[in-house]
PDB file of C-alpha atoms and ligand atoms in Angstrom:
ATOM      1  CA  UNK A   1     -25.971 -81.432  59.882  1.00 85.00           C
ATOM      2  CA  UNK A   2     -25.316 -78.227  58.577  1.00 90.00           C
ATOM      3  CA  UNK A   3     -23.073 -75.148  59.656  1.00 96.00           C
ATOM      4  CA  UNK A   4     -23.731 -73.840  63.237  1.00 97.00           C
ATOM      5  CA  UNK A   5     -21.845 -70.107  63.775  1.00 97.00           C
ATOM      6  CA  UNK A   6     -21.237 -68.720  68.031  1.00 98.00           C
ATOM      7  CA  UNK A   7     -21.364 -65.487  69.291  1.00 97.00           C
ATOM      8  CA  UNK A   8     -17.761 -65.028  69.107  1.00 97.00           C
ATOM      9  CA  UNK A   9     -17.324 -65.099  65.459  1.00 97.00           C
ATOM     10  CA  UNK A  10     -16.460 -69.362  65.242  1.00 98.00           C
ATOM     11  CA  UNK A  11     -18.276 -71.378  63.051  1.00 98.00           C
ATOM     12  CA  UNK A  12     -18.664 -75.088  63.416  1.00 98.00           C
ATOM     13  CA  UNK A  13     -18.879 -77.451  60.045  1.00 98.00           C
ATOM     14  CA  UNK A  14     -18.449 -80.829  59.243  1.00 97.00           C
ATOM     15  CA  UNK A  15     -14.977 -82.170  58.618  1.00 97.00           C
ATOM     16  CA  UNK A  16     -14.037 -82.086  54.598  1.00 96.00           C
ATOM     17  CA  UNK A  17     -11.552 -83.891  53.107  1.00 95.00           C
ATOM     18  CA  UNK A  18      -9.497 -80.737  52.120  1.00 96.00           C
ATOM     19  CA  UNK A  19      -9.287 -80.703  56.242  1.00 97.00           C
ATOM     20  CA  UNK A  20      -6.841 -83.601  56.113  1.00 97.00           C
ATOM     21  CA  UNK A  21      -3.388 -81.915  56.103  1.00 96.00           C
ATOM     22  CA  UNK A  22      -4.683 -79.057  58.567  1.00 96.00           C
ATOM     23  CA  UNK A  23      -5.756 -82.750  60.794  1.00 96.00           C
ATOM     24  CA  UNK A  24      -2.423 -84.159  59.927  1.00 96.00           C
ATOM     25  CA  UNK A  25      -0.322 -80.866  61.171  1.00 95.00           C
ATOM     26  CA  UNK A  26      -2.358 -80.477  64.956  1.00 94.00           C
ATOM     27  CA  UNK A  27      -1.560 -84.360  65.231  1.00 94.00           C
ATOM     28  CA  UNK A  28       2.317 -83.814  64.299  1.00 92.00           C
ATOM     29  CA  UNK A  29       2.861 -80.674  66.567  1.00 90.00           C
ATOM     30  CA  UNK A  30       1.452 -81.685  69.873  1.00 91.00           C
ATOM     31  CA  UNK A  31       1.746 -85.540  70.592  1.00 90.00           C
ATOM     32  CA  UNK A  32      -1.245 -85.099  73.126  1.00 89.00           C
ATOM     33  CA  UNK A  33      -3.688 -83.778  70.364  1.00 93.00           C
ATOM     34  CA  UNK A  34      -2.038 -87.287  68.537  1.00 92.00           C
ATOM     35  CA  UNK A  35      -2.391 -89.247  71.402  1.00 90.00           C
ATOM     36  CA  UNK A  36      -6.627 -88.214  71.756  1.00 90.00           C
ATOM     37  CA  UNK A  37      -7.336 -88.340  67.749  1.00 93.00           C
ATOM     38  CA  UNK A  38      -5.873 -91.747  67.785  1.00 89.00           C
ATOM     39  CA  UNK A  39      -3.546 -92.998  64.539  1.00 85.00           C
ATOM     40  CA  UNK A  40      -3.400 -90.133  62.509  1.00 93.00           C
ATOM     41  CA  UNK A  41       0.762 -90.459  61.154  1.00 92.00           C
ATOM     42  CA  UNK A  42       0.288 -89.352  57.339  1.00 94.00           C
ATOM     43  CA  UNK A  43      -1.942 -88.270  54.616  1.00 95.00           C
ATOM     44  CA  UNK A  44      -4.049 -91.146  54.207  1.00 96.00           C
ATOM     45  CA  UNK A  45      -4.326 -91.791  58.124  1.00 96.00           C
ATOM     46  CA  UNK A  46      -5.866 -88.108  58.198  1.00 96.00           C
ATOM     47  CA  UNK A  47      -7.976 -88.502  54.677  1.00 97.00           C
ATOM     48  CA  UNK A  48      -9.483 -91.677  56.401  1.00 96.00           C
ATOM     49  CA  UNK A  49     -10.308 -89.821  59.723  1.00 97.00           C
ATOM     50  CA  UNK A  50     -12.040 -87.475  57.993  1.00 97.00           C
ATOM     51  CA  UNK A  51     -14.033 -90.284  56.002  1.00 97.00           C
ATOM     52  CA  UNK A  52     -14.632 -92.312  59.693  1.00 97.00           C
ATOM     53  CA  UNK A  53     -16.790 -89.141  60.765  1.00 97.00           C
ATOM     54  CA  UNK A  54     -18.515 -88.670  57.544  1.00 96.00           C
ATOM     55  CA  UNK A  55     -19.799 -92.126  58.080  1.00 97.00           C
ATOM     56  CA  UNK A  56     -20.170 -91.677  61.812  1.00 97.00           C
ATOM     57  CA  UNK A  57     -23.023 -89.042  60.501  1.00 97.00           C
ATOM     58  CA  UNK A  58     -24.877 -90.680  58.094  1.00 96.00           C
ATOM     59  CA  UNK A  59     -24.851 -93.387  60.799  1.00 97.00           C
ATOM     60  CA  UNK A  60     -26.046 -90.839  63.217  1.00 97.00           C
ATOM     61  CA  UNK A  61     -23.657 -92.552  65.927  1.00 97.00           C
ATOM     62  CA  UNK A  62     -21.489 -89.076  66.482  1.00 98.00           C
ATOM     63  CA  UNK A  63     -21.351 -85.775  65.418  1.00 98.00           C
ATOM     64  CA  UNK A  64     -18.121 -84.043  64.747  1.00 98.00           C
ATOM     65  CA  UNK A  65     -17.627 -80.114  63.983  1.00 98.00           C
ATOM     66  CA  UNK A  66     -14.395 -78.844  62.976  1.00 98.00           C
ATOM     67  CA  UNK A  67     -14.276 -75.035  64.671  1.00 98.00           C
ATOM     68  CA  UNK A  68     -12.824 -72.485  61.943  1.00 98.00           C
ATOM     69  CA  UNK A  69     -12.335 -68.895  62.562  1.00 96.00           C
ATOM     70  CA  UNK A  70     -14.918 -67.169  60.758  1.00 93.00           C
ATOM     71  CA  UNK A  71     -16.731 -68.798  57.350  1.00 91.00           C
ATOM     72  CA  UNK A  72     -13.785 -69.568  55.025  1.00 91.00           C
ATOM     73  CA  UNK A  73     -10.888 -69.204  57.975  1.00 94.00           C
ATOM     74  CA  UNK A  74      -8.720 -72.154  59.177  1.00 96.00           C
ATOM     75  CA  UNK A  75      -9.816 -74.773  61.334  1.00 97.00           C
ATOM     76  CA  UNK A  76      -9.113 -74.438  64.743  1.00 97.00           C
ATOM     77  CA  UNK A  77      -9.990 -77.064  66.823  1.00 97.00           C
ATOM     78  CA  UNK A  78     -12.671 -79.753  66.978  1.00 98.00           C
ATOM     79  CA  UNK A  79     -15.916 -80.294  69.280  1.00 98.00           C
ATOM     80  CA  UNK A  80     -17.568 -83.846  68.958  1.00 98.00           C
ATOM     81  CA  UNK A  81     -20.426 -85.586  70.358  1.00 98.00           C
ATOM     82  CA  UNK A  82     -19.928 -89.899  70.070  1.00 98.00           C
ATOM     83  CA  UNK A  83     -21.418 -92.391  71.849  1.00 98.00           C
ATOM     84  CA  UNK A  84     -24.926 -91.209  70.906  1.00 98.00           C
ATOM     85  CA  UNK A  85     -27.240 -93.118  72.668  1.00 97.00           C
ATOM     86  CA  UNK A  86     -31.011 -93.344  71.287  1.00 96.00           C
ATOM     87  CA  UNK A  87     -32.382 -95.475  74.258  1.00 97.00           C
ATOM     88  CA  UNK A  88     -31.742 -92.989  77.154  1.00 98.00           C
ATOM     89  CA  UNK A  89     -30.933 -89.864  74.908  1.00 98.00           C
ATOM     90  CA  UNK A  90     -27.245 -89.509  75.817  1.00 98.00           C
ATOM     91  CA  UNK A  91     -24.018 -88.495  74.114  1.00 98.00           C
ATOM     92  CA  UNK A  92     -20.044 -88.108  75.223  1.00 98.00           C
ATOM     93  CA  UNK A  93     -18.609 -84.694  74.372  1.00 98.00           C
ATOM     94  CA  UNK A  94     -15.018 -84.030  73.613  1.00 98.00           C
ATOM     95  CA  UNK A  95     -12.691 -81.147  72.168  1.00 98.00           C
ATOM     96  CA  UNK A  96      -9.324 -80.081  70.978  1.00 97.00           C
ATOM     97  CA  UNK A  97      -7.863 -77.260  70.078  1.00 97.00           C
ATOM     98  CA  UNK A  98      -4.584 -76.510  67.421  1.00 96.00           C
ATOM     99  CA  UNK A  99      -1.804 -75.139  69.964  1.00 94.00           C
ATOM    100  CA  UNK A 100      -1.916 -71.892  68.160  1.00 95.00           C
ATOM    101  CA  UNK A 101      -5.231 -70.929  68.733  1.00 97.00           C
ATOM    102  CA  UNK A 102      -5.466 -71.856  72.597  1.00 97.00           C
ATOM    103  CA  UNK A 103      -6.721 -69.242  74.959  1.00 97.00           C
ATOM    104  CA  UNK A 104      -9.175 -67.572  72.401  1.00 98.00           C
ATOM    105  CA  UNK A 105     -12.182 -69.459  73.349  1.00 98.00           C
ATOM    106  CA  UNK A 106     -12.219 -71.791  70.742  1.00 98.00           C
ATOM    107  CA  UNK A 107     -13.324 -74.713  73.079  1.00 98.00           C
ATOM    108  CA  UNK A 108     -15.893 -73.420  75.295  1.00 98.00           C
ATOM    109  CA  UNK A 109     -17.504 -71.510  72.326  1.00 98.00           C
ATOM    110  CA  UNK A 110     -17.620 -74.568  70.165  1.00 98.00           C
ATOM    111  CA  UNK A 111     -18.309 -76.648  73.247  1.00 98.00           C
ATOM    112  CA  UNK A 112     -21.075 -74.197  74.259  1.00 98.00           C
ATOM    113  CA  UNK A 113     -22.786 -74.757  70.779  1.00 98.00           C
ATOM    114  CA  UNK A 114     -22.445 -78.293  70.497  1.00 98.00           C
ATOM    115  CA  UNK A 115     -24.689 -78.699  73.291  1.00 98.00           C
ATOM    116  CA  UNK A 116     -26.862 -76.745  72.124  1.00 97.00           C
ATOM    117  CA  UNK A 117     -27.261 -78.322  68.970  1.00 98.00           C
ATOM    118  CA  UNK A 118     -27.055 -82.065  70.580  1.00 98.00           C
ATOM    119  CA  UNK A 119     -30.431 -80.621  72.864  1.00 98.00           C
ATOM    120  CA  UNK A 120     -32.188 -78.986  69.945  1.00 97.00           C
ATOM    121  CA  UNK A 121     -31.410 -80.494  67.056  1.00 97.00           C
ATOM    122  CA  UNK A 122     -30.501 -84.088  67.962  1.00 98.00           C
ATOM    123  CA  UNK A 123     -33.135 -84.350  71.062  1.00 98.00           C
ATOM    124  CA  UNK A 124     -30.424 -85.523  73.633  1.00 98.00           C
ATOM    125  CA  UNK A 125     -31.257 -85.090  77.031  1.00 98.00           C
ATOM    126  CA  UNK A 126     -27.886 -85.986  78.744  1.00 98.00           C
ATOM    127  CA  UNK A 127     -24.413 -85.252  77.725  1.00 98.00           C
ATOM    128  CA  UNK A 128     -21.310 -86.020  79.514  1.00 98.00           C
ATOM    129  CA  UNK A 129     -17.689 -85.697  79.295  1.00 98.00           C
ATOM    130  CA  UNK A 130     -14.428 -86.416  81.369  1.00 98.00           C
ATOM    131  CA  UNK A 131     -10.831 -85.081  81.417  1.00 98.00           C
ATOM    132  CA  UNK A 132      -7.501 -86.284  83.528  1.00 97.00           C
ATOM    133  CA  UNK A 133      -7.719 -84.229  87.034  1.00 98.00           C
ATOM    134  CA  UNK A 134      -3.808 -83.402  85.944  1.00 96.00           C
ATOM    135  CA  UNK A 135      -5.919 -81.394  82.787  1.00 97.00           C
ATOM    136  CA  UNK A 136      -6.862 -78.250  84.402  1.00 98.00           C
ATOM    137  CA  UNK A 137      -7.595 -76.739  80.961  1.00 98.00           C
ATOM    138  CA  UNK A 138     -10.013 -79.148  80.106  1.00 98.00           C
ATOM    139  CA  UNK A 139     -11.923 -78.516  83.214  1.00 98.00           C
ATOM    140  CA  UNK A 140     -12.246 -75.027  82.650  1.00 98.00           C
ATOM    141  CA  UNK A 141     -13.940 -75.752  79.133  1.00 98.00           C
ATOM    142  CA  UNK A 142     -15.990 -78.127  80.899  1.00 98.00           C
ATOM    143  CA  UNK A 143     -17.414 -75.570  83.267  1.00 98.00           C
ATOM    144  CA  UNK A 144     -17.706 -72.520  81.329  1.00 98.00           C
ATOM    145  CA  UNK A 145     -19.558 -74.637  78.646  1.00 98.00           C
ATOM    146  CA  UNK A 146     -22.148 -75.716  81.587  1.00 98.00           C
ATOM    147  CA  UNK A 147     -20.899 -79.289  82.412  1.00 98.00           C
ATOM    148  CA  UNK A 148     -21.288 -79.627  86.200  1.00 97.00           C
ATOM    149  CA  UNK A 149     -18.909 -81.985  88.395  1.00 98.00           C
ATOM    150  CA  UNK A 150     -20.301 -85.392  88.701  1.00 98.00           C
ATOM    151  CA  UNK A 151     -17.423 -87.287  90.486  1.00 98.00           C
ATOM    152  CA  UNK A 152     -14.363 -88.958  90.336  1.00 98.00           C
ATOM    153  CA  UNK A 153     -13.437 -92.082  88.692  1.00 98.00           C
ATOM    154  CA  UNK A 154     -10.407 -93.337  90.298  1.00 98.00           C
ATOM    155  CA  UNK A 155      -7.352 -94.748  88.039  1.00 98.00           C
ATOM    156  CA  UNK A 156      -9.944 -94.858  84.773  1.00 97.00           C
ATOM    157  CA  UNK A 157      -6.626 -93.943  82.137  1.00 96.00           C
ATOM    158  CA  UNK A 158      -3.351 -95.868  81.425  1.00 95.00           C
ATOM    159  CA  UNK A 159      -0.902 -93.579  79.828  1.00 91.00           C
ATOM    160  CA  UNK A 160       2.121 -95.663  79.904  1.00 90.00           C
ATOM    161  CA  UNK A 161       2.682 -96.986  83.215  1.00 96.00           C
ATOM    162  CA  UNK A 162       0.540 -93.873  84.407  1.00 96.00           C
ATOM    163  CA  UNK A 163      -2.438 -94.154  85.806  1.00 97.00           C
ATOM    164  CA  UNK A 164      -4.745 -91.222  86.171  1.00 97.00           C
ATOM    165  CA  UNK A 165      -8.185 -90.286  87.854  1.00 98.00           C
ATOM    166  CA  UNK A 166     -10.961 -88.982  85.862  1.00 98.00           C
ATOM    167  CA  UNK A 167     -13.285 -86.219  86.747  1.00 98.00           C
ATOM    168  CA  UNK A 168     -16.697 -86.786  85.062  1.00 98.00           C
ATOM    169  CA  UNK A 169     -19.248 -83.659  84.364  1.00 98.00           C
ATOM    170  CA  UNK A 170     -22.206 -83.517  82.662  1.00 98.00           C
ATOM    171  CA  UNK A 171     -24.864 -81.266  81.680  1.00 98.00           C
ATOM    172  CA  UNK A 172     -28.820 -81.665  81.144  1.00 98.00           C
ATOM    173  CA  UNK A 173     -30.943 -80.755  78.644  1.00 98.00           C
ATOM    174  CA  UNK A 174     -33.048 -79.210  81.562  1.00 97.00           C
ATOM    175  CA  UNK A 175     -30.057 -77.977  83.104  1.00 96.00           C
ATOM    176  CA  UNK A 176     -30.457 -73.891  83.164  1.00 92.00           C
ATOM    177  CA  UNK A 177     -27.447 -72.116  81.768  1.00 82.00           C
ATOM    178  CA  UNK A 178     -26.935 -68.919  80.232  1.00 75.00           C
ATOM    179  CA  UNK A 179     -23.897 -68.856  78.005  1.00 67.00           C
ATOM    180  CA  UNK A 180     -21.427 -66.652  79.035  1.00 54.00           C
ATOM    181  CA  UNK A 181     -22.366 -67.173  82.351  1.00 48.00           C
TER     182      UNK A 181
HETATM  183  C1  COA B 201      -8.373 -78.546  76.663  1.00 80.10           C
HETATM  184  C2  COA B 201      -8.384 -77.275  75.916  1.00 80.10           C
HETATM  185  C3  COA B 201      -9.121 -77.824  74.764  1.00 80.10           C
HETATM  186  C4  COA B 201      -8.538 -75.808  75.703  1.00 80.10           C
HETATM  187  O1  COA B 201      -8.854 -74.999  74.868  1.00 80.10           O
HETATM  188  P1  COA B 201      -8.995 -73.481  74.510  1.00 80.10           P
HETATM  189  O2  COA B 201      -9.412 -73.472  72.907  1.00 80.10           O
HETATM  190  O3  COA B 201      -7.608 -72.863  74.466  1.00 80.10           O
HETATM  191  O4  COA B 201      -9.910 -73.357  75.572  1.00 80.10           O
HETATM  192  P2  COA B 201     -10.672 -71.843  75.815  1.00 80.10           P
HETATM  193  O5  COA B 201     -10.116 -70.585  75.459  1.00 80.10           O
HETATM  194  O6  COA B 201     -11.889 -71.872  75.075  1.00 80.10           O
HETATM  195  O7  COA B 201     -10.473 -71.855  76.795  1.00 80.10           O
HETATM  196  C5  COA B 201      -9.657 -72.379  78.171  1.00 80.10           C
HETATM  197  C6  COA B 201     -10.432 -72.339  79.713  1.00 80.10           C
HETATM  198  O8  COA B 201      -8.829 -73.254  80.567  1.00 80.10           O
HETATM  199  C7  COA B 201      -8.525 -72.061  81.092  1.00 80.10           C
HETATM  200  N1  COA B 201      -7.337 -72.453  81.252  1.00 80.10           N
HETATM  201  C8  COA B 201      -6.359 -73.110  80.413  1.00 80.10           C
HETATM  202  N2  COA B 201      -5.274 -73.695  80.967  1.00 80.10           N
HETATM  203  C9  COA B 201      -5.181 -73.956  82.058  1.00 80.10           C
HETATM  204  C10 COA B 201      -4.698 -73.718  83.167  1.00 80.10           C
HETATM  205  N3  COA B 201      -3.384 -74.612  82.660  1.00 80.10           N
HETATM  206  N4  COA B 201      -5.558 -74.362  84.281  1.00 80.10           N
HETATM  207  C11 COA B 201      -6.593 -73.754  84.429  1.00 80.10           C
HETATM  208  N5  COA B 201      -7.693 -72.983  83.520  1.00 80.10           N
HETATM  209  C12 COA B 201      -6.716 -72.763  82.397  1.00 80.10           C
HETATM  210  C13 COA B 201      -8.440 -70.374  80.373  1.00 80.10           C
HETATM  211  O9  COA B 201      -8.116 -69.496  81.304  1.00 80.10           O
HETATM  212  C14 COA B 201      -9.850 -70.641  79.959  1.00 80.10           C
HETATM  213  O10 COA B 201     -11.215 -70.447  80.880  1.00 80.10           O
HETATM  214  P3  COA B 201     -11.451 -69.063  80.975  1.00 80.10           P
HETATM  215  O11 COA B 201     -12.190 -68.650  79.922  1.00 80.10           O
HETATM  216  O12 COA B 201     -12.671 -68.957  82.192  1.00 80.10           O
HETATM  217  O13 COA B 201     -10.338 -67.842  80.915  1.00 80.10           O
HETATM  218  C15 COA B 201      -7.045 -77.428  74.758  1.00 80.10           C
HETATM  219  O14 COA B 201      -6.102 -76.767  75.634  1.00 80.10           O
HETATM  220  C16 COA B 201      -6.414 -78.710  74.256  1.00 80.10           C
HETATM  221  O15 COA B 201      -6.955 -79.076  73.305  1.00 80.10           O
HETATM  222  N6  COA B 201      -5.724 -79.784  74.766  1.00 80.10           N
HETATM  223  C17 COA B 201      -5.415 -80.395  74.387  1.00 80.10           C
HETATM  224  C18 COA B 201      -6.414 -81.659  74.489  1.00 80.10           C
HETATM  225  C19 COA B 201      -7.677 -82.001  75.072  1.00 80.10           C
HETATM  226  O16 COA B 201      -6.651 -82.094  76.877  1.00 80.10           O
HETATM  227  N7  COA B 201      -8.845 -81.832  74.984  1.00 80.10           N
HETATM  228  C20 COA B 201      -9.205 -82.249  76.518  1.00 80.10           C
HETATM  229  C21 COA B 201      -9.540 -83.696  76.367  1.00 80.10           C
HETATM  230  S1  COA B 201     -11.034 -83.966  78.447  1.00 80.10           S
END
């Protein structure tokens, strides 16, 4: 899937086995990330997570990119398209940033570059994402990456005993979007 650069100097590249420690650290330091990323409790889980990303790419079902600080820098986050649907040319976008790198534009830059990749290299037409309504940072990322609000999915998620409404955003290949706008 190649290596992609952003105008801000971040690099999107495939996850590698050597990233397992960084992934484990991200999950260990943030319960929120641990929940989003899934079961990564030790080094073996982390290597398994990375291996699954590679399998998904080979199958053409999902493409996850580690976002790094320059070509050789540390992993700052992840942007991914999953549920790649060739019947309707759709995909589901997700992103996370390690706590120490938040507020630097990692998720916005990564998601913009990922969307370009999805439209131009995968030939997708419609990209969707959703965020809990109590996650304003995720909403800001979506809007800054050109994903328009489409509506509210009531009580879609349940974390423990608490249900959450989810706001749905989407961006189409035909939408007008100017990076930096
Ligand atoms: C959401 C998340 C990915 C943002 O990552 P990030 O790299 O810090 O994001 P960026 O720096 O690219 O941009 C963050 C934007 O959100 C804004 N923001 C941050 N916290 C905010 C808040 N509490 N309320 C409103 N906006 C907020 C920032 O100002 C920025 O917008 P701006 O560029 O217009 O100023 C990160 O907080 C994260 O990983 N959270 C946990 C996982 C998660 O929620 N993922 C999304 C699941 S839907």
